[in-house]
mmCIF file of the C-alpha atoms, coordinates in Angstrom:
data_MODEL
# 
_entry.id   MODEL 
# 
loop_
_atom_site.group_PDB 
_atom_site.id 
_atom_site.type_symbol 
_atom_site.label_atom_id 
_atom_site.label_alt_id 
_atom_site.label_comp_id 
_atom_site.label_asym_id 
_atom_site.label_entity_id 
_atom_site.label_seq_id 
_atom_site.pdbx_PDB_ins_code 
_atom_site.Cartn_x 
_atom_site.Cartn_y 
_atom_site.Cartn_z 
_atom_site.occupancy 
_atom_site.B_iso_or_equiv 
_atom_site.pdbx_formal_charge 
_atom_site.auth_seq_id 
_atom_site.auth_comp_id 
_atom_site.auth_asym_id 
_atom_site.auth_atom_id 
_atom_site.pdbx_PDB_model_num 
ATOM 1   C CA . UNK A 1 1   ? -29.349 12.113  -0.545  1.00 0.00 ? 1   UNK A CA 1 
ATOM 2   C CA . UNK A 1 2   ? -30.029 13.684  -3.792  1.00 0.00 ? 2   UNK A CA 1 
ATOM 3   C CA . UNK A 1 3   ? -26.996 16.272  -5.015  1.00 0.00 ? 3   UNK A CA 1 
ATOM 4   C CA . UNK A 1 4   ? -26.425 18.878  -7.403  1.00 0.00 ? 4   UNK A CA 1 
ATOM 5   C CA . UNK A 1 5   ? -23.822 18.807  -9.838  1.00 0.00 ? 5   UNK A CA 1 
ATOM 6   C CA . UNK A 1 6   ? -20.971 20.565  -7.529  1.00 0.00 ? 6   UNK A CA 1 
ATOM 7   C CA . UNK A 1 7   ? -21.759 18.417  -4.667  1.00 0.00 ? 7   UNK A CA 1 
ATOM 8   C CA . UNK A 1 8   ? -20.669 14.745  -4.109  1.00 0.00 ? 8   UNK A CA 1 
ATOM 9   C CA . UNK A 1 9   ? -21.487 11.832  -1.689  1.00 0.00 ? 9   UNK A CA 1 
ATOM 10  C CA . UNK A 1 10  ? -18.567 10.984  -0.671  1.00 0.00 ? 10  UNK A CA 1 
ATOM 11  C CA . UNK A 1 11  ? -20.653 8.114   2.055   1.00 0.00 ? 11  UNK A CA 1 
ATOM 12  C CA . UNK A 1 12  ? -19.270 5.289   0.170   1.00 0.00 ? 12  UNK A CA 1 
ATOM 13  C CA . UNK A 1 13  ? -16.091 6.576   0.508   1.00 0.00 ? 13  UNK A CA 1 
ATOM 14  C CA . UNK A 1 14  ? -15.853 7.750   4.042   1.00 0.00 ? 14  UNK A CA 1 
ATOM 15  C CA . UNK A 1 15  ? -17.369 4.173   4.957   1.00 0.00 ? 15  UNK A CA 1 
ATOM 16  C CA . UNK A 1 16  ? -14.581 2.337   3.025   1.00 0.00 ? 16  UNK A CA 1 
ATOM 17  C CA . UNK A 1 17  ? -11.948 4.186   4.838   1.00 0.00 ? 17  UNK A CA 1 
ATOM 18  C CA . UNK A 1 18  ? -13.565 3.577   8.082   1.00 0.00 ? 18  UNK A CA 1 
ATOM 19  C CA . UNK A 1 19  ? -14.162 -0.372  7.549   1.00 0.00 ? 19  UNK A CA 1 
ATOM 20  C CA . UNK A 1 20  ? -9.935  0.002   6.236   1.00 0.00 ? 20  UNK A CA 1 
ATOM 21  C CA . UNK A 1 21  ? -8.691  1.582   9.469   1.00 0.00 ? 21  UNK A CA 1 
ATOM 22  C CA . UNK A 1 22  ? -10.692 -0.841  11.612  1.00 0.00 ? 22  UNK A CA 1 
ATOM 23  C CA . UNK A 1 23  ? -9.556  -3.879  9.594   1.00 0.00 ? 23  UNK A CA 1 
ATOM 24  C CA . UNK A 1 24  ? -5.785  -2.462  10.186  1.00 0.00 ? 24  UNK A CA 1 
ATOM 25  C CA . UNK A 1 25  ? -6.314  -1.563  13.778  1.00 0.00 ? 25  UNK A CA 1 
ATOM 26  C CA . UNK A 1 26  ? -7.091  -5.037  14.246  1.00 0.00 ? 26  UNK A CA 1 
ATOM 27  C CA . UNK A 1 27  ? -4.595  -6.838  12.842  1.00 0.00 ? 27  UNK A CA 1 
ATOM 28  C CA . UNK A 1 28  ? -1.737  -6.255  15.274  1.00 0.00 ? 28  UNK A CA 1 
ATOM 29  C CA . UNK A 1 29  ? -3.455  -7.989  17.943  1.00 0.00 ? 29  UNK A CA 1 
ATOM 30  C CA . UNK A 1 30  ? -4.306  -11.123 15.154  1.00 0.00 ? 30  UNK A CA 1 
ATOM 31  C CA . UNK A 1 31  ? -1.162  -11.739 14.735  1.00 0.00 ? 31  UNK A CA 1 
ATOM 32  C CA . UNK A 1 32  ? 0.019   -10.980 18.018  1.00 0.00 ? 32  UNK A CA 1 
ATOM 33  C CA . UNK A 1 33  ? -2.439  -13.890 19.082  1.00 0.00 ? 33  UNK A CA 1 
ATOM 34  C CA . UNK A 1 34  ? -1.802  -16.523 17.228  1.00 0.00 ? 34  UNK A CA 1 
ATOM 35  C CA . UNK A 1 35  ? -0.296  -18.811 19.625  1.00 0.00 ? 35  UNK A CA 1 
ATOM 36  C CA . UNK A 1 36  ? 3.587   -19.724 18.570  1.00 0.00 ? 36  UNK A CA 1 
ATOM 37  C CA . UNK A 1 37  ? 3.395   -23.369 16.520  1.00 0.00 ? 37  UNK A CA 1 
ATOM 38  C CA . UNK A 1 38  ? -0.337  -23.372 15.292  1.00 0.00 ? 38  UNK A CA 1 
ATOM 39  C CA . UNK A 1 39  ? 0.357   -23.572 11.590  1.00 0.00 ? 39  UNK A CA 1 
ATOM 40  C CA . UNK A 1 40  ? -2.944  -23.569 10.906  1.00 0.00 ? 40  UNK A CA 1 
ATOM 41  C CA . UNK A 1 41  ? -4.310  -20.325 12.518  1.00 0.00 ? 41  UNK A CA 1 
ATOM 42  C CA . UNK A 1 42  ? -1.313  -19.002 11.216  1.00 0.00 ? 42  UNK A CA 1 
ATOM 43  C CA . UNK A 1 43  ? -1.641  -19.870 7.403   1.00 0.00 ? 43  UNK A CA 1 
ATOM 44  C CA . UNK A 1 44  ? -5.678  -18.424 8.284   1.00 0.00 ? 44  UNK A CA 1 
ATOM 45  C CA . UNK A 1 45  ? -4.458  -14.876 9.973   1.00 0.00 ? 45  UNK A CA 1 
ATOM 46  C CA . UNK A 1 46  ? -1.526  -14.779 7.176   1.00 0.00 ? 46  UNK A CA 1 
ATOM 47  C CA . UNK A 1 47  ? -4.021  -15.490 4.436   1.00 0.00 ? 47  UNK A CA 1 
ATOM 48  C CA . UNK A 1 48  ? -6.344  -12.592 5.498   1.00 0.00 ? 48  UNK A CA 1 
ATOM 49  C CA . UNK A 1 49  ? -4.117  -9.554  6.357   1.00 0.00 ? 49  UNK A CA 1 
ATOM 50  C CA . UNK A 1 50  ? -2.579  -10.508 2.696   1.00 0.00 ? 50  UNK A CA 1 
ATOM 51  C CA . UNK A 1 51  ? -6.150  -10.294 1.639   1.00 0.00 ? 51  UNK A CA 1 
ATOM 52  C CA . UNK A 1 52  ? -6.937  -6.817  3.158   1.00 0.00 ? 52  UNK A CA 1 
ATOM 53  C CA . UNK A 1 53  ? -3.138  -5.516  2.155   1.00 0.00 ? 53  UNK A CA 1 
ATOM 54  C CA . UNK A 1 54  ? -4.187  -6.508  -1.739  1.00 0.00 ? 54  UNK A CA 1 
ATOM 55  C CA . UNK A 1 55  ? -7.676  -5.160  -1.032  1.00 0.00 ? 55  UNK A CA 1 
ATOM 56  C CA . UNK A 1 56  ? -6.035  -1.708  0.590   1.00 0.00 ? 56  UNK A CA 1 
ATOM 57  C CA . UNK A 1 57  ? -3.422  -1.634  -2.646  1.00 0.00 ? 57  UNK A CA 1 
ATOM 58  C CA . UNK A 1 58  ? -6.551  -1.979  -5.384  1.00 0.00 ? 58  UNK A CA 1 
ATOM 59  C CA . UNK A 1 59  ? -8.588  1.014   -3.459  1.00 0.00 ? 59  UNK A CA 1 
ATOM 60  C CA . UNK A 1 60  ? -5.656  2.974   -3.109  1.00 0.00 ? 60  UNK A CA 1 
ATOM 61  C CA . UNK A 1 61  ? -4.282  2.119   -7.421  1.00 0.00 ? 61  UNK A CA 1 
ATOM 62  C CA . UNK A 1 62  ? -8.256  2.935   -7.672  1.00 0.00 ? 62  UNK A CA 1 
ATOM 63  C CA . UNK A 1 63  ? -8.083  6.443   -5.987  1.00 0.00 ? 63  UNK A CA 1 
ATOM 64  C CA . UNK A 1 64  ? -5.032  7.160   -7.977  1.00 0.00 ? 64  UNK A CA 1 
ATOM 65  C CA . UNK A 1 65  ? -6.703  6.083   -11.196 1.00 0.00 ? 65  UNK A CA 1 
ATOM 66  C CA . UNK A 1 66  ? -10.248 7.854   -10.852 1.00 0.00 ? 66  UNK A CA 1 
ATOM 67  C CA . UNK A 1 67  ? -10.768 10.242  -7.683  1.00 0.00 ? 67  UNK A CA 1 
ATOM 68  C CA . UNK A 1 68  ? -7.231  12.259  -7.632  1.00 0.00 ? 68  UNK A CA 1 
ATOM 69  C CA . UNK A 1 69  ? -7.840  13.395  -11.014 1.00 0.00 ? 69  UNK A CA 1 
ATOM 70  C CA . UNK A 1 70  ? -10.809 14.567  -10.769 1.00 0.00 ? 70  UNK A CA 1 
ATOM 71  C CA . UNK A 1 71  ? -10.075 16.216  -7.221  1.00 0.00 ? 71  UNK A CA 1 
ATOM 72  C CA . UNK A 1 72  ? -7.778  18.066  -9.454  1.00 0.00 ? 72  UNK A CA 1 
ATOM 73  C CA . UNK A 1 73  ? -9.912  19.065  -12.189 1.00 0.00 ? 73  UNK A CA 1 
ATOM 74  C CA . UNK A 1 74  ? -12.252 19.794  -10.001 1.00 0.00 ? 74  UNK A CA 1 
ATOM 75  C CA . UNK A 1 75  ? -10.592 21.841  -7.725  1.00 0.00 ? 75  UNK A CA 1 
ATOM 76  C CA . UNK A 1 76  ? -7.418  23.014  -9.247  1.00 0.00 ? 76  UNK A CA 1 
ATOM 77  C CA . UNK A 1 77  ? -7.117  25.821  -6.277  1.00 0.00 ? 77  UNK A CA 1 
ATOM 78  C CA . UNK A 1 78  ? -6.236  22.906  -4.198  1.00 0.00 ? 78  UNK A CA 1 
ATOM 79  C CA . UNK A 1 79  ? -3.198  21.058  -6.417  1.00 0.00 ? 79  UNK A CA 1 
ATOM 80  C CA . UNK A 1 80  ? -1.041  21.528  -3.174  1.00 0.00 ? 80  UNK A CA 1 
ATOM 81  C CA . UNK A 1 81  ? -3.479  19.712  -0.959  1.00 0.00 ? 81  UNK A CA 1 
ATOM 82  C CA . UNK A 1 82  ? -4.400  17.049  -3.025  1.00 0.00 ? 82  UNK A CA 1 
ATOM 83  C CA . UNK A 1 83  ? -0.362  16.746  -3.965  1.00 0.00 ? 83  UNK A CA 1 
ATOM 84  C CA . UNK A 1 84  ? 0.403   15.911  -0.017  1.00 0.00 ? 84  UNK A CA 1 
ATOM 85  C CA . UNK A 1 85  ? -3.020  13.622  0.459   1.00 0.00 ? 85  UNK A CA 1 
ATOM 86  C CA . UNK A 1 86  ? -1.343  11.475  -2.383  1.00 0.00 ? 86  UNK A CA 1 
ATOM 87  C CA . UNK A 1 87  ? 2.165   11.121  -0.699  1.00 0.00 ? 87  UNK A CA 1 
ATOM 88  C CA . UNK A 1 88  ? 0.497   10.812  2.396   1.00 0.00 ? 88  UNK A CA 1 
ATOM 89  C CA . UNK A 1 89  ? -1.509  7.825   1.048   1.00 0.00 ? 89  UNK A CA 1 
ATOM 90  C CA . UNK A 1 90  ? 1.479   6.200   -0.763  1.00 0.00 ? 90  UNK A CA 1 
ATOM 91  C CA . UNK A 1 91  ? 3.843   6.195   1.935   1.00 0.00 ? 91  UNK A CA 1 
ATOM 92  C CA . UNK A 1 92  ? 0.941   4.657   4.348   1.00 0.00 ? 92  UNK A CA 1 
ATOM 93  C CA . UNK A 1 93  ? 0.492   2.180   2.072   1.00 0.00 ? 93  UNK A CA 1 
ATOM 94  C CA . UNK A 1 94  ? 4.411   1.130   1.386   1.00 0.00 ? 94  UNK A CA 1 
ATOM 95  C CA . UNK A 1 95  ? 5.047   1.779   5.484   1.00 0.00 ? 95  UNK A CA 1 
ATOM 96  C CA . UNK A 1 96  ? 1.956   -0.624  6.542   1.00 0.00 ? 96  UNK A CA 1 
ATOM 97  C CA . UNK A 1 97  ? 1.995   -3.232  3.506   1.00 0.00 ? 97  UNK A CA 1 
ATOM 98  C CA . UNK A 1 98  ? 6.299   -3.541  4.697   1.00 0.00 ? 98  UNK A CA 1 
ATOM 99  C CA . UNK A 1 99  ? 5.756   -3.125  8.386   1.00 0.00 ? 99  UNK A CA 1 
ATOM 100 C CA . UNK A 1 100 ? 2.643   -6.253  8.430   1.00 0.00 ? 100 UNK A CA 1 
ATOM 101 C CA . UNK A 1 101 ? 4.353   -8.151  6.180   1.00 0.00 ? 101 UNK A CA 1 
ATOM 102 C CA . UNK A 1 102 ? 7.832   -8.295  8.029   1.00 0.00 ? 102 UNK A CA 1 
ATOM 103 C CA . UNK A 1 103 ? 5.617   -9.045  11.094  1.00 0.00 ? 103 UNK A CA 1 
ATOM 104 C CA . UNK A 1 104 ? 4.246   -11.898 9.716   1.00 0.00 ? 104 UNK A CA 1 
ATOM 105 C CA . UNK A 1 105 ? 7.187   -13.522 7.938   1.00 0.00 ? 105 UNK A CA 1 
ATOM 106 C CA . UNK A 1 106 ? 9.010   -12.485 11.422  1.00 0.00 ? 106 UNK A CA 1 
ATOM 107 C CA . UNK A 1 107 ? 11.882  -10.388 9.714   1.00 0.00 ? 107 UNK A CA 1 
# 
């Protein structure tokens, strides 16, 4: 899909999100299923929902960094909008990074 210059493909981006809120769907039920005293699918299920928490924390620094300034510059008529996506998408970010990780360690 070829665009003009005031249109964007935003695919890449919609796809991320997607694969994100499956990943974090899942997890619950990964952890819920690790069967109490196996160390070692613990230490493997612990391992990767760190992995996809740093993953989700270096798209969302990204966003921060390149796509919510140029929402704004782009589309200053919006500052309000694009104010609330960004506390919106810090505070999901602190809640399910501190909400996973005092499942895991059990706190």
């Amino acid at each position: 899909m070829q665009g003009t210059s005031d249109e964007s493909d935003i695919r890449d981006m919609l796809a991320v999100h997607d694969a994100f809120r499956a990943e974090l769907a899942e997890l619950p039920d990964l952890v819920l299923a690790v069967t109490p005293g196996d160390s070692e699918r613990t230490g493997i299920v612990g391992e990767h929902t760190l992995l996809v928490l740093s993953m989700l924390e270096a798209h969302h620094d990204g966003e921060d960094v390149l796509v919510w300034p140029l929402v704004r510059e782009r589309a200053p008529e919006a500052v309000d909008l694009v104010a609330a996506l960004e506390a919106q998408h810090a505070g999901g970010t602190d809640a399910t990074h501190d909400g996973l990780y005092c499942h895991i360690m059990g706190t």
